[in-house]
Amino acid sequence: MTKTESAALVLEDGRVFRGTAYGALGETLGEAVFCTAMTGYQETLTDPSYHRQIVVATAPQIGNTGWNGEDDESGKIWVAGYVVRDPARRASNWRATTTLPEEMRRQNVVGIAGVDTRALVRHLRSRGSMKAGIFSGPALADADQLISRVTGQPSMLGADLAEEVSTDEIYTIEAGGAVGGKGTADHRFTVVAVDLGIKTNTPRMFAERGMRVHVVPSNTTLDQIKELRPDGVFLSNGPGDPATQDGAVALTQGVLSEGLPLFGICFGNQILGRALGRDTYKMKFGHRGINIPVVEHRTGRISITAQNHGFALEGERGEQFDTPFGKAEISHVCANDGTVEGVQLVAGRAFSVQYHPEAAAGPHDAAYLFDRFAGLMEGA
């Protein structure tokens, strides 16, 4: 880009933030949300859970470490758009292969820079996440026309997005190895991971613990899972409204009926909760960052966690309730606001958490949950 191009971020309530084009020129629509992570923008941008969302970075300077070929959490950038305050003028890191704006242009991701992100985040915290659009170059028009484009897009409430980000076919990561590789660690267990928007680091965490992982599409049937003879089943993170996932809920109920150990994270937590009879709701502005404290009810243990979700399960800390699969309980809550962060069967056969224990780009407080799942399969 040889000259500075004007850009505008337009919110559905009529608020307009002006800035300069960052990444590709054009128009993009999505839900405006904010992420409080100070590091790891590459992992954030490539997280499938951000599909159809315009992410606002609260860290004031973005792009310092450029872009590399190792830290992607999927095969592409999934965010609908990116909003930053002070873009780095050049990348400075020995691992960088290109810059952030260059990669955004390569993947046609529209962004905006020079925005007063403090004012924007305060607005979203008070008004809630909302429909938005970024416009630059030929897509710019008068404010009324841009607001009309923004308000005309579908809402995140009721959005069925998991199938849009899921793998099209089964692939396998061997214990200790890479996709399709022979592996280097002793094979202990076989896990079927239902891809609702899985991140690259999740199968890697399983593989490091001696687990062969079959990653399967979101529409996989129970019979297809049983054909893979798993020791346990994993429900991944993912985007959209969990209330739309009746198929995944029915699959989860089938897995529980079979007595297979089950572990879920983020979207998978909401799916397990629904399978156990709980409802979900849309949060005002959600949890997105890598610095969110969670309390485990039984032990009082506090973990600083990575999170990315705009929906949550209904429930209270320590609440127990009956299900067709035995008694269940709310196992974890957010220390900031009491939001449900985990659910489990009291007998121990299934558990899930709302946060990301694979934690790319950190922190790693909750990595022990992968070991807990291994212990559950070992006991089974």
mmCIF file of C-alpha atoms in Angstrom:
data_model
loop_
_atom_site.group_PDB
_atom_site.id
_atom_site.type_symbol
_atom_site.label_atom_id
_atom_site.label_comp_id
_atom_site.label_asym_id
_atom_site.label_seq_id
_atom_site.Cartn_x
_atom_site.Cartn_y
_atom_site.Cartn_z
ATOM 1 C CA MET A 1 0.000 0.000 0.000
ATOM 2 C CA THR A 2 1.724 3.172 -1.157
ATOM 3 C CA LYS A 3 -0.550 5.658 0.585
ATOM 4 C CA THR A 4 -2.626 5.825 3.735
ATOM 5 C CA GLU A 5 -6.223 4.822 3.065
ATOM 6 C CA SER A 6 -9.101 5.975 5.263
ATOM 7 C CA ALA A 7 -11.210 3.364 7.040
ATOM 8 C CA ALA A 8 -14.230 3.278 9.312
ATOM 9 C CA LEU A 9 -15.484 0.872 11.967
ATOM 10 C CA VAL A 10 -19.283 1.123 12.152
ATOM 11 C CA LEU A 11 -21.359 -0.352 14.997
ATOM 12 C CA GLU A 12 -25.024 -1.271 14.759
ATOM 13 C CA ASP A 13 -25.993 1.380 17.334
ATOM 14 C CA GLY A 14 -24.675 4.076 14.985
ATOM 15 C CA ARG A 15 -21.287 4.702 16.623
ATOM 16 C CA VAL A 16 -18.526 5.241 14.061
ATOM 17 C CA PHE A 17 -14.778 5.048 14.727
ATOM 18 C CA ARG A 18 -12.455 6.480 12.076
ATOM 19 C CA GLY A 19 -8.938 5.267 11.305
ATOM 20 C CA THR A 20 -6.715 3.986 8.529
ATOM 21 C CA ALA A 21 -6.851 0.765 6.540
ATOM 22 C CA TYR A 22 -4.897 -2.156 8.033
ATOM 23 C CA GLY A 23 -4.446 -5.314 6.005
ATOM 24 C CA ALA A 24 -6.734 -5.689 2.999
ATOM 25 C CA LEU A 25 -8.955 -2.951 1.606
ATOM 26 C CA GLY A 26 -12.684 -3.493 1.310
ATOM 27 C CA GLU A 27 -15.654 -4.399 3.485
ATOM 28 C CA THR A 28 -16.136 -6.963 6.219
ATOM 29 C CA LEU A 29 -19.064 -7.662 8.533
ATOM 30 C CA GLY A 30 -19.197 -9.504 11.859
ATOM 31 C CA GLU A 31 -19.787 -9.229 15.582
ATOM 32 C CA ALA A 32 -17.521 -6.707 17.339
ATOM 33 C CA VAL A 33 -15.779 -8.281 20.357
ATOM 34 C CA PHE A 34 -12.626 -7.443 22.294
ATOM 35 C CA CYS A 35 -9.681 -9.601 23.352
ATOM 36 C CA THR A 36 -7.585 -8.635 26.402
ATOM 37 C CA ALA A 37 -4.543 -10.800 25.527
ATOM 38 C CA MET A 38 -1.266 -8.873 25.590
ATOM 39 C CA THR A 39 0.488 -11.453 23.368
ATOM 40 C CA GLY A 40 -0.386 -14.144 20.846
ATOM 41 C CA TYR A 41 -2.215 -12.186 18.160
ATOM 42 C CA GLN A 42 -1.317 -14.836 15.555
ATOM 43 C CA GLU A 43 -2.970 -17.563 17.627
ATOM 44 C CA THR A 44 -6.003 -15.330 18.141
ATOM 45 C CA LEU A 45 -6.447 -14.525 14.465
ATOM 46 C CA THR A 46 -6.187 -18.191 13.400
ATOM 47 C CA ASP A 47 -8.527 -19.537 16.120
ATOM 48 C CA PRO A 48 -11.664 -20.927 14.384
ATOM 49 C CA SER A 49 -13.745 -19.866 17.408
ATOM 50 C CA TYR A 50 -13.407 -16.278 16.136
ATOM 51 C CA HIS A 51 -15.204 -17.075 12.880
ATOM 52 C CA ARG A 52 -17.509 -14.159 11.899
ATOM 53 C CA GLN A 53 -16.163 -11.881 14.628
ATOM 54 C CA ILE A 54 -14.390 -8.537 14.324
ATOM 55 C CA VAL A 55 -11.755 -8.650 17.058
ATOM 56 C CA VAL A 56 -10.636 -5.504 18.889
ATOM 57 C CA ALA A 57 -7.153 -5.800 20.430
ATOM 58 C CA THR A 58 -6.914 -4.085 23.826
ATOM 59 C CA ALA A 59 -3.097 -4.284 23.756
ATOM 60 C CA PRO A 60 -2.112 -0.872 22.352
ATOM 61 C CA GLN A 61 0.616 -2.000 19.934
ATOM 62 C CA ILE A 62 0.129 -4.958 17.621
ATOM 63 C CA GLY A 63 2.376 -6.528 14.994
ATOM 64 C CA ASN A 64 5.783 -6.201 16.694
ATOM 65 C CA THR A 65 6.748 -9.850 16.206
ATOM 66 C CA GLY A 66 5.423 -10.165 12.680
ATOM 67 C CA TRP A 67 3.988 -13.433 11.376
ATOM 68 C CA ASN A 68 5.634 -16.859 11.240
ATOM 69 C CA GLY A 69 4.891 -20.289 9.798
ATOM 70 C CA GLU A 70 4.691 -22.144 13.118
ATOM 71 C CA ASP A 71 2.153 -20.485 15.433
ATOM 72 C CA ASP A 72 -1.064 -20.786 13.416
ATOM 73 C CA GLU A 73 -3.902 -22.542 15.267
ATOM 74 C CA SER A 74 -5.565 -23.568 11.976
ATOM 75 C CA GLY A 75 -4.986 -23.351 8.254
ATOM 76 C CA LYS A 76 -6.122 -19.732 7.854
ATOM 77 C CA ILE A 77 -7.102 -16.490 9.555
ATOM 78 C CA TRP A 78 -10.670 -16.909 10.786
ATOM 79 C CA VAL A 79 -11.497 -13.481 12.236
ATOM 80 C CA ALA A 80 -13.847 -11.408 10.123
ATOM 81 C CA GLY A 81 -11.794 -8.268 10.812
ATOM 82 C CA TYR A 82 -9.147 -6.832 13.114
ATOM 83 C CA VAL A 83 -9.100 -3.520 14.994
ATOM 84 C CA VAL A 84 -5.848 -2.127 16.452
ATOM 85 C CA ARG A 85 -4.680 1.116 17.945
ATOM 86 C CA ASP A 86 -0.967 1.446 17.176
ATOM 87 C CA PRO A 87 0.336 -0.935 14.485
ATOM 88 C CA ALA A 88 4.049 -1.705 14.670
ATOM 89 C CA ARG A 89 5.949 0.041 11.882
ATOM 90 C CA ARG A 90 8.147 -3.002 11.345
ATOM 91 C CA ALA A 91 8.351 -6.587 12.588
ATOM 92 C CA SER A 92 11.318 -7.576 14.748
ATOM 93 C CA ASN A 93 11.584 -11.287 15.539
ATOM 94 C CA TRP A 94 13.959 -13.981 14.285
ATOM 95 C CA ARG A 95 11.033 -16.343 13.602
ATOM 96 C CA ALA A 96 9.055 -13.871 11.493
ATOM 97 C CA THR A 97 8.610 -14.719 7.818
ATOM 98 C CA THR A 98 6.373 -11.744 6.983
ATOM 99 C CA THR A 99 4.504 -8.917 8.716
ATOM 100 C CA LEU A 100 0.997 -9.029 10.142
ATOM 101 C CA PRO A 101 -0.546 -6.537 7.662
ATOM 102 C CA GLU A 102 1.120 -8.349 4.754
ATOM 103 C CA GLU A 103 -0.388 -11.662 5.883
ATOM 104 C CA MET A 104 -3.777 -10.010 6.336
ATOM 105 C CA ARG A 105 -3.582 -8.682 2.796
ATOM 106 C CA ARG A 106 -2.514 -12.090 1.480
ATOM 107 C CA GLN A 107 -5.583 -13.684 3.098
ATOM 108 C CA ASN A 108 -7.861 -10.731 2.242
ATOM 109 C CA VAL A 109 -8.626 -9.873 5.886
ATOM 110 C CA VAL A 110 -9.908 -6.304 6.301
ATOM 111 C CA GLY A 111 -8.724 -4.341 9.339
ATOM 112 C CA ILE A 112 -8.502 -0.835 10.734
ATOM 113 C CA ALA A 113 -5.729 0.905 12.679
ATOM 114 C CA GLY A 114 -5.461 4.167 14.601
ATOM 115 C CA VAL A 115 -8.711 3.550 16.490
ATOM 116 C CA ASP A 116 -9.174 4.739 20.078
ATOM 117 C CA THR A 117 -9.541 1.147 21.287
ATOM 118 C CA ARG A 118 -9.948 2.216 24.931
ATOM 119 C CA ALA A 119 -13.072 4.181 24.066
ATOM 120 C CA LEU A 120 -14.277 1.366 21.809
ATOM 121 C CA VAL A 121 -13.850 -1.325 24.480
ATOM 122 C CA ARG A 122 -15.580 0.827 27.112
ATOM 123 C CA HIS A 123 -18.452 1.203 24.664
ATOM 124 C CA LEU A 124 -18.691 -2.566 24.062
ATOM 125 C CA ARG A 125 -18.470 -3.305 27.789
ATOM 126 C CA SER A 126 -21.389 -0.985 28.506
ATOM 127 C CA ARG A 127 -23.519 -1.730 25.413
ATOM 128 C CA GLY A 128 -22.438 -5.333 24.775
ATOM 129 C CA SER A 129 -20.979 -7.076 21.741
ATOM 130 C CA MET A 130 -22.856 -6.025 18.635
ATOM 131 C CA LYS A 131 -23.009 -6.231 14.860
ATOM 132 C CA ALA A 132 -20.262 -4.217 13.178
ATOM 133 C CA GLY A 133 -18.439 -3.624 9.921
ATOM 134 C CA ILE A 134 -15.073 -2.318 8.756
ATOM 135 C CA PHE A 135 -15.025 -0.330 5.522
ATOM 136 C CA SER A 136 -12.099 1.057 3.541
ATOM 137 C CA GLY A 137 -11.201 2.024 -0.005
ATOM 138 C CA PRO A 138 -14.105 1.704 -2.456
ATOM 139 C CA ALA A 139 -16.349 0.226 0.268
ATOM 140 C CA LEU A 140 -16.562 3.553 2.120
ATOM 141 C CA ALA A 141 -19.884 5.413 1.864
ATOM 142 C CA ASP A 142 -21.987 7.792 3.941
ATOM 143 C CA ALA A 143 -22.675 6.736 7.524
ATOM 144 C CA ASP A 144 -26.349 5.887 7.035
ATOM 145 C CA GLN A 145 -25.550 3.530 4.180
ATOM 146 C CA LEU A 146 -22.794 1.797 6.178
ATOM 147 C CA ILE A 147 -25.049 1.403 9.228
ATOM 148 C CA SER A 148 -27.684 -0.187 6.991
ATOM 149 C CA ARG A 149 -25.130 -2.735 5.753
ATOM 150 C CA VAL A 150 -24.094 -3.516 9.324
ATOM 151 C CA THR A 151 -27.595 -3.973 10.728
ATOM 152 C CA GLY A 152 -28.657 -6.142 7.785
ATOM 153 C CA GLN A 153 -26.234 -8.974 8.616
ATOM 154 C CA PRO A 154 -27.287 -12.089 10.591
ATOM 155 C CA SER A 155 -26.970 -12.062 14.386
ATOM 156 C CA MET A 156 -24.521 -14.279 16.293
ATOM 157 C CA LEU A 157 -27.505 -15.378 18.383
ATOM 158 C CA GLY A 158 -28.822 -18.419 16.521
ATOM 159 C CA ALA A 159 -25.736 -18.715 14.292
ATOM 160 C CA ASP A 160 -24.869 -22.312 13.332
ATOM 161 C CA LEU A 161 -21.168 -22.078 12.465
ATOM 162 C CA ALA A 162 -19.450 -25.251 13.660
ATOM 163 C CA GLU A 163 -19.846 -27.093 10.378
ATOM 164 C CA GLU A 164 -18.324 -24.131 8.510
ATOM 165 C CA VAL A 165 -15.022 -24.458 10.399
ATOM 166 C CA SER A 166 -14.911 -28.246 10.878
ATOM 167 C CA THR A 167 -12.653 -30.585 8.920
ATOM 168 C CA ASP A 168 -14.194 -32.223 5.832
ATOM 169 C CA GLU A 169 -12.558 -35.586 6.440
ATOM 170 C CA ILE A 170 -10.958 -37.612 9.215
ATOM 171 C CA TYR A 171 -7.247 -37.144 9.867
ATOM 172 C CA THR A 172 -5.023 -38.776 12.471
ATOM 173 C CA ILE A 173 -2.207 -37.503 14.660
ATOM 174 C CA GLU A 174 -0.133 -40.300 16.119
ATOM 175 C CA ALA A 175 1.090 -40.379 19.703
ATOM 176 C CA GLY A 176 4.090 -38.098 19.920
ATOM 177 C CA GLY A 177 4.010 -37.417 16.185
ATOM 178 C CA ALA A 178 2.615 -35.228 13.457
ATOM 179 C CA VAL A 179 -0.346 -35.618 11.120
ATOM 180 C CA GLY A 180 0.009 -38.938 9.350
ATOM 181 C CA GLY A 181 3.365 -39.609 11.058
ATOM 182 C CA LYS A 182 4.498 -42.737 12.850
ATOM 183 C CA GLY A 183 4.974 -40.992 16.192
ATOM 184 C CA THR A 184 7.759 -41.196 18.725
ATOM 185 C CA ALA A 185 5.944 -41.843 22.010
ATOM 186 C CA ASP A 186 4.458 -45.084 23.292
ATOM 187 C CA HIS A 187 0.827 -45.348 22.243
ATOM 188 C CA ARG A 188 -1.332 -45.439 25.375
ATOM 189 C CA PHE A 189 -4.834 -44.444 24.252
ATOM 190 C CA THR A 190 -6.920 -43.644 21.189
ATOM 191 C CA VAL A 191 -9.038 -40.483 21.282
ATOM 192 C CA VAL A 192 -11.703 -39.362 18.831
ATOM 193 C CA ALA A 193 -11.773 -35.551 18.724
ATOM 194 C CA VAL A 194 -14.995 -34.074 17.310
ATOM 195 C CA ASP A 195 -13.902 -30.990 15.378
ATOM 196 C CA LEU A 196 -16.287 -28.133 16.135
ATOM 197 C CA GLY A 197 -13.472 -25.638 15.468
ATOM 198 C CA ILE A 198 -10.431 -27.385 16.932
ATOM 199 C CA LYS A 199 -7.094 -25.605 17.412
ATOM 200 C CA THR A 200 -3.802 -27.106 16.233
ATOM 201 C CA ASN A 201 -2.308 -27.277 19.723
ATOM 202 C CA THR A 202 -5.074 -29.486 21.112
ATOM 203 C CA PRO A 203 -4.184 -32.739 19.281
ATOM 204 C CA ARG A 204 -0.536 -31.897 19.961
ATOM 205 C CA MET A 205 -1.233 -31.860 23.717
ATOM 206 C CA PHE A 206 -2.918 -35.275 23.444
ATOM 207 C CA ALA A 207 -0.090 -36.685 21.323
ATOM 208 C CA GLU A 208 2.525 -35.565 23.855
ATOM 209 C CA ARG A 209 0.755 -37.782 26.388
ATOM 210 C CA GLY A 210 0.831 -40.910 24.254
ATOM 211 C CA MET A 211 -2.601 -40.559 22.657
ATOM 212 C CA ARG A 212 -3.426 -41.283 19.017
ATOM 213 C CA VAL A 213 -6.000 -38.680 17.943
ATOM 214 C CA HIS A 214 -8.564 -39.206 15.180
ATOM 215 C CA VAL A 215 -9.970 -35.752 14.367
ATOM 216 C CA VAL A 216 -13.433 -36.206 12.846
ATOM 217 C CA PRO A 217 -15.970 -33.825 11.218
ATOM 218 C CA SER A 218 -18.669 -32.218 13.345
ATOM 219 C CA ASN A 219 -21.393 -34.308 11.651
ATOM 220 C CA THR A 220 -19.777 -37.671 12.479
ATOM 221 C CA THR A 221 -22.213 -40.289 13.805
ATOM 222 C CA LEU A 222 -21.906 -42.391 16.932
ATOM 223 C CA ASP A 223 -21.491 -45.549 14.855
ATOM 224 C CA GLN A 224 -18.603 -43.966 12.944
ATOM 225 C CA ILE A 225 -16.943 -43.026 16.228
ATOM 226 C CA LYS A 226 -17.367 -46.551 17.594
ATOM 227 C CA GLU A 227 -15.747 -47.977 14.450
ATOM 228 C CA LEU A 228 -12.550 -46.138 15.470
ATOM 229 C CA ARG A 229 -12.579 -48.032 18.806
ATOM 230 C CA PRO A 230 -11.708 -45.010 20.978
ATOM 231 C CA ASP A 231 -10.728 -45.083 24.636
ATOM 232 C CA GLY A 232 -12.275 -41.632 24.977
ATOM 233 C CA VAL A 233 -14.058 -38.849 23.084
ATOM 234 C CA PHE A 234 -13.136 -35.162 22.995
ATOM 235 C CA LEU A 235 -15.428 -32.214 22.117
ATOM 236 C CA SER A 236 -13.464 -29.222 20.817
ATOM 237 C CA ASN A 237 -13.902 -25.470 20.961
ATOM 238 C CA GLY A 238 -15.772 -23.722 18.159
ATOM 239 C CA PRO A 239 -17.827 -20.698 17.051
ATOM 240 C CA GLY A 240 -21.506 -19.833 17.034
ATOM 241 C CA ASP A 241 -24.533 -20.410 19.226
ATOM 242 C CA PRO A 242 -24.508 -23.751 21.115
ATOM 243 C CA ALA A 243 -28.315 -23.738 21.047
ATOM 244 C CA THR A 244 -28.090 -24.648 17.336
ATOM 245 C CA GLN A 245 -26.075 -27.822 17.929
ATOM 246 C CA ASP A 246 -28.801 -30.428 18.417
ATOM 247 C CA GLY A 247 -26.787 -32.949 16.390
ATOM 248 C CA ALA A 248 -23.684 -32.554 18.546
ATOM 249 C CA VAL A 249 -25.827 -32.753 21.694
ATOM 250 C CA ALA A 250 -27.437 -36.013 20.523
ATOM 251 C CA LEU A 251 -23.985 -37.401 19.656
ATOM 252 C CA THR A 252 -22.728 -36.489 23.131
ATOM 253 C CA GLN A 253 -25.704 -38.192 24.759
ATOM 254 C CA GLY A 254 -24.917 -41.284 22.701
ATOM 255 C CA VAL A 255 -21.283 -41.237 23.840
ATOM 256 C CA LEU A 256 -22.403 -40.932 27.476
ATOM 257 C CA SER A 257 -24.852 -43.831 27.015
ATOM 258 C CA GLU A 258 -21.968 -45.963 25.709
ATOM 259 C CA GLY A 259 -20.006 -45.224 28.880
ATOM 260 C CA LEU A 260 -17.050 -43.754 26.997
ATOM 261 C CA PRO A 261 -14.911 -41.219 28.902
ATOM 262 C CA LEU A 262 -15.573 -37.714 27.575
ATOM 263 C CA PHE A 263 -13.692 -34.409 27.797
ATOM 264 C CA GLY A 264 -14.820 -31.093 26.325
ATOM 265 C CA ILE A 265 -13.487 -27.545 26.152
ATOM 266 C CA CYS A 266 -15.166 -24.211 25.419
ATOM 267 C CA PHE A 267 -17.912 -24.958 22.852
ATOM 268 C CA GLY A 268 -17.579 -28.596 23.946
ATOM 269 C CA ASN A 269 -18.394 -27.538 27.503
ATOM 270 C CA GLN A 270 -21.621 -25.967 26.316
ATOM 271 C CA ILE A 271 -22.466 -29.084 24.282
ATOM 272 C CA LEU A 272 -21.899 -31.384 27.276
ATOM 273 C CA GLY A 273 -23.930 -29.040 29.458
ATOM 274 C CA ARG A 274 -26.817 -29.147 26.998
ATOM 275 C CA ALA A 275 -26.537 -32.950 26.800
ATOM 276 C CA LEU A 276 -26.950 -32.992 30.589
ATOM 277 C CA GLY A 277 -30.066 -30.823 30.396
ATOM 278 C CA ARG A 278 -28.721 -27.310 30.996
ATOM 279 C CA ASP A 279 -29.614 -24.261 28.904
ATOM 280 C CA THR A 280 -27.196 -21.732 27.412
ATOM 281 C CA TYR A 281 -27.428 -17.968 27.026
ATOM 282 C CA LYS A 282 -25.596 -15.189 25.178
ATOM 283 C CA MET A 283 -23.288 -13.146 27.389
ATOM 284 C CA LYS A 284 -23.208 -9.357 27.267
ATOM 285 C CA PHE A 285 -19.643 -9.140 25.971
ATOM 286 C CA GLY A 286 -18.136 -12.560 26.691
ATOM 287 C CA HIS A 287 -14.690 -13.648 27.874
ATOM 288 C CA ARG A 288 -11.795 -13.290 25.432
ATOM 289 C CA GLY A 289 -8.197 -13.191 26.586
ATOM 290 C CA ILE A 290 -5.412 -15.178 28.242
ATOM 291 C CA ASN A 291 -5.663 -13.746 31.761
ATOM 292 C CA ILE A 292 -9.045 -14.907 33.134
ATOM 293 C CA PRO A 293 -9.145 -16.518 36.615
ATOM 294 C CA VAL A 294 -11.225 -19.675 37.135
ATOM 295 C CA VAL A 295 -12.030 -21.399 40.466
ATOM 296 C CA GLU A 296 -12.454 -25.177 40.730
ATOM 297 C CA HIS A 297 -15.259 -25.716 43.243
ATOM 298 C CA ARG A 298 -14.110 -28.945 44.924
ATOM 299 C CA THR A 299 -10.481 -27.937 45.479
ATOM 300 C CA GLY A 300 -10.555 -24.137 45.488
ATOM 301 C CA ARG A 301 -7.741 -24.260 42.934
ATOM 302 C CA ILE A 302 -7.443 -21.114 40.817
ATOM 303 C CA SER A 303 -6.121 -21.247 37.267
ATOM 304 C CA ILE A 304 -5.350 -18.274 35.036
ATOM 305 C CA THR A 305 -6.858 -19.313 31.732
ATOM 306 C CA ALA A 306 -7.162 -18.567 28.025
ATOM 307 C CA GLN A 307 -10.773 -18.020 26.934
ATOM 308 C CA ASN A 308 -12.794 -17.123 23.870
ATOM 309 C CA HIS A 309 -16.554 -17.421 24.195
ATOM 310 C CA GLY A 310 -19.672 -15.295 23.987
ATOM 311 C CA PHE A 311 -22.138 -17.909 25.291
ATOM 312 C CA ALA A 312 -22.297 -19.701 28.645
ATOM 313 C CA LEU A 313 -24.131 -22.427 30.543
ATOM 314 C CA GLU A 314 -26.727 -21.599 33.150
ATOM 315 C CA GLY A 315 -25.884 -22.657 36.711
ATOM 316 C CA GLU A 316 -24.287 -21.757 40.045
ATOM 317 C CA ARG A 317 -20.985 -22.761 41.625
ATOM 318 C CA GLY A 318 -21.163 -26.245 43.138
ATOM 319 C CA GLU A 319 -24.778 -26.806 42.038
ATOM 320 C CA GLN A 320 -25.667 -30.469 41.623
ATOM 321 C CA PHE A 321 -28.481 -31.759 39.418
ATOM 322 C CA ASP A 322 -29.879 -35.059 38.160
ATOM 323 C CA THR A 323 -29.361 -36.258 34.578
ATOM 324 C CA PRO A 324 -30.176 -39.494 32.680
ATOM 325 C CA PHE A 325 -26.480 -40.344 33.064
ATOM 326 C CA GLY A 326 -26.221 -39.819 36.822
ATOM 327 C CA LYS A 327 -25.783 -36.809 39.050
ATOM 328 C CA ALA A 328 -23.862 -33.860 37.588
ATOM 329 C CA GLU A 329 -22.417 -30.688 39.070
ATOM 330 C CA ILE A 330 -21.141 -27.258 38.145
ATOM 331 C CA SER A 331 -17.423 -27.772 38.724
ATOM 332 C CA HIS A 332 -15.791 -24.438 37.829
ATOM 333 C CA VAL A 333 -16.785 -20.761 37.795
ATOM 334 C CA CYS A 334 -15.128 -17.537 36.674
ATOM 335 C CA ALA A 335 -13.665 -15.638 39.629
ATOM 336 C CA ASN A 336 -14.515 -12.310 37.975
ATOM 337 C CA ASP A 337 -18.258 -12.718 37.450
ATOM 338 C CA GLY A 338 -19.379 -16.192 38.605
ATOM 339 C CA THR A 339 -20.049 -17.452 35.066
ATOM 340 C CA VAL A 340 -20.113 -21.247 34.745
ATOM 341 C CA GLU A 341 -16.699 -22.477 33.573
ATOM 342 C CA GLY A 342 -17.068 -26.249 33.924
ATOM 343 C CA VAL A 343 -19.495 -29.144 34.341
ATOM 344 C CA GLN A 344 -18.959 -32.815 35.157
ATOM 345 C CA LEU A 345 -20.656 -36.057 36.051
ATOM 346 C CA VAL A 346 -20.111 -36.641 39.766
ATOM 347 C CA ALA A 347 -19.140 -40.258 39.055
ATOM 348 C CA GLY A 348 -16.282 -38.878 36.948
ATOM 349 C CA ARG A 349 -16.968 -40.369 33.512
ATOM 350 C CA ALA A 350 -17.307 -37.001 31.742
ATOM 351 C CA PHE A 351 -16.101 -33.472 32.385
ATOM 352 C CA SER A 352 -15.605 -30.226 30.482
ATOM 353 C CA VAL A 353 -14.343 -26.692 30.974
ATOM 354 C CA GLN A 354 -15.269 -23.415 29.328
ATOM 355 C CA TYR A 355 -11.659 -22.290 28.916
ATOM 356 C CA HIS A 356 -8.734 -23.490 26.746
ATOM 357 C CA PRO A 357 -6.285 -25.767 28.577
ATOM 358 C CA GLU A 358 -4.230 -26.151 25.390
ATOM 359 C CA ALA A 359 -3.545 -22.433 25.957
ATOM 360 C CA ALA A 360 -1.804 -21.250 22.816
ATOM 361 C CA ALA A 361 -0.319 -18.630 23.389
ATOM 362 C CA GLY A 362 -0.575 -19.322 27.139
ATOM 363 C CA PRO A 363 -0.936 -19.479 30.095
ATOM 364 C CA HIS A 364 -0.414 -23.153 30.945
ATOM 365 C CA ASP A 365 -2.086 -23.433 34.375
ATOM 366 C CA ALA A 366 -4.804 -25.779 33.081
ATOM 367 C CA ALA A 367 -2.665 -28.219 31.064
ATOM 368 C CA TYR A 368 -3.159 -30.786 33.852
ATOM 369 C CA LEU A 369 -6.667 -31.425 32.506
ATOM 370 C CA PHE A 370 -5.173 -33.455 29.643
ATOM 371 C CA ASP A 371 -3.525 -35.663 32.264
ATOM 372 C CA ARG A 372 -6.845 -35.915 34.087
ATOM 373 C CA PHE A 373 -8.458 -37.173 30.892
ATOM 374 C CA ALA A 374 -5.655 -39.724 30.476
ATOM 375 C CA GLY A 375 -6.284 -40.913 34.024
ATOM 376 C CA LEU A 376 -9.983 -41.199 33.322
ATOM 377 C CA MET A 377 -9.348 -43.422 30.298
ATOM 378 C CA GLU A 378 -6.817 -45.450 32.247
ATOM 379 C CA GLY A 379 -9.366 -46.086 34.985
ATOM 380 C CA ALA A 380 -12.010 -47.038 32.444
#
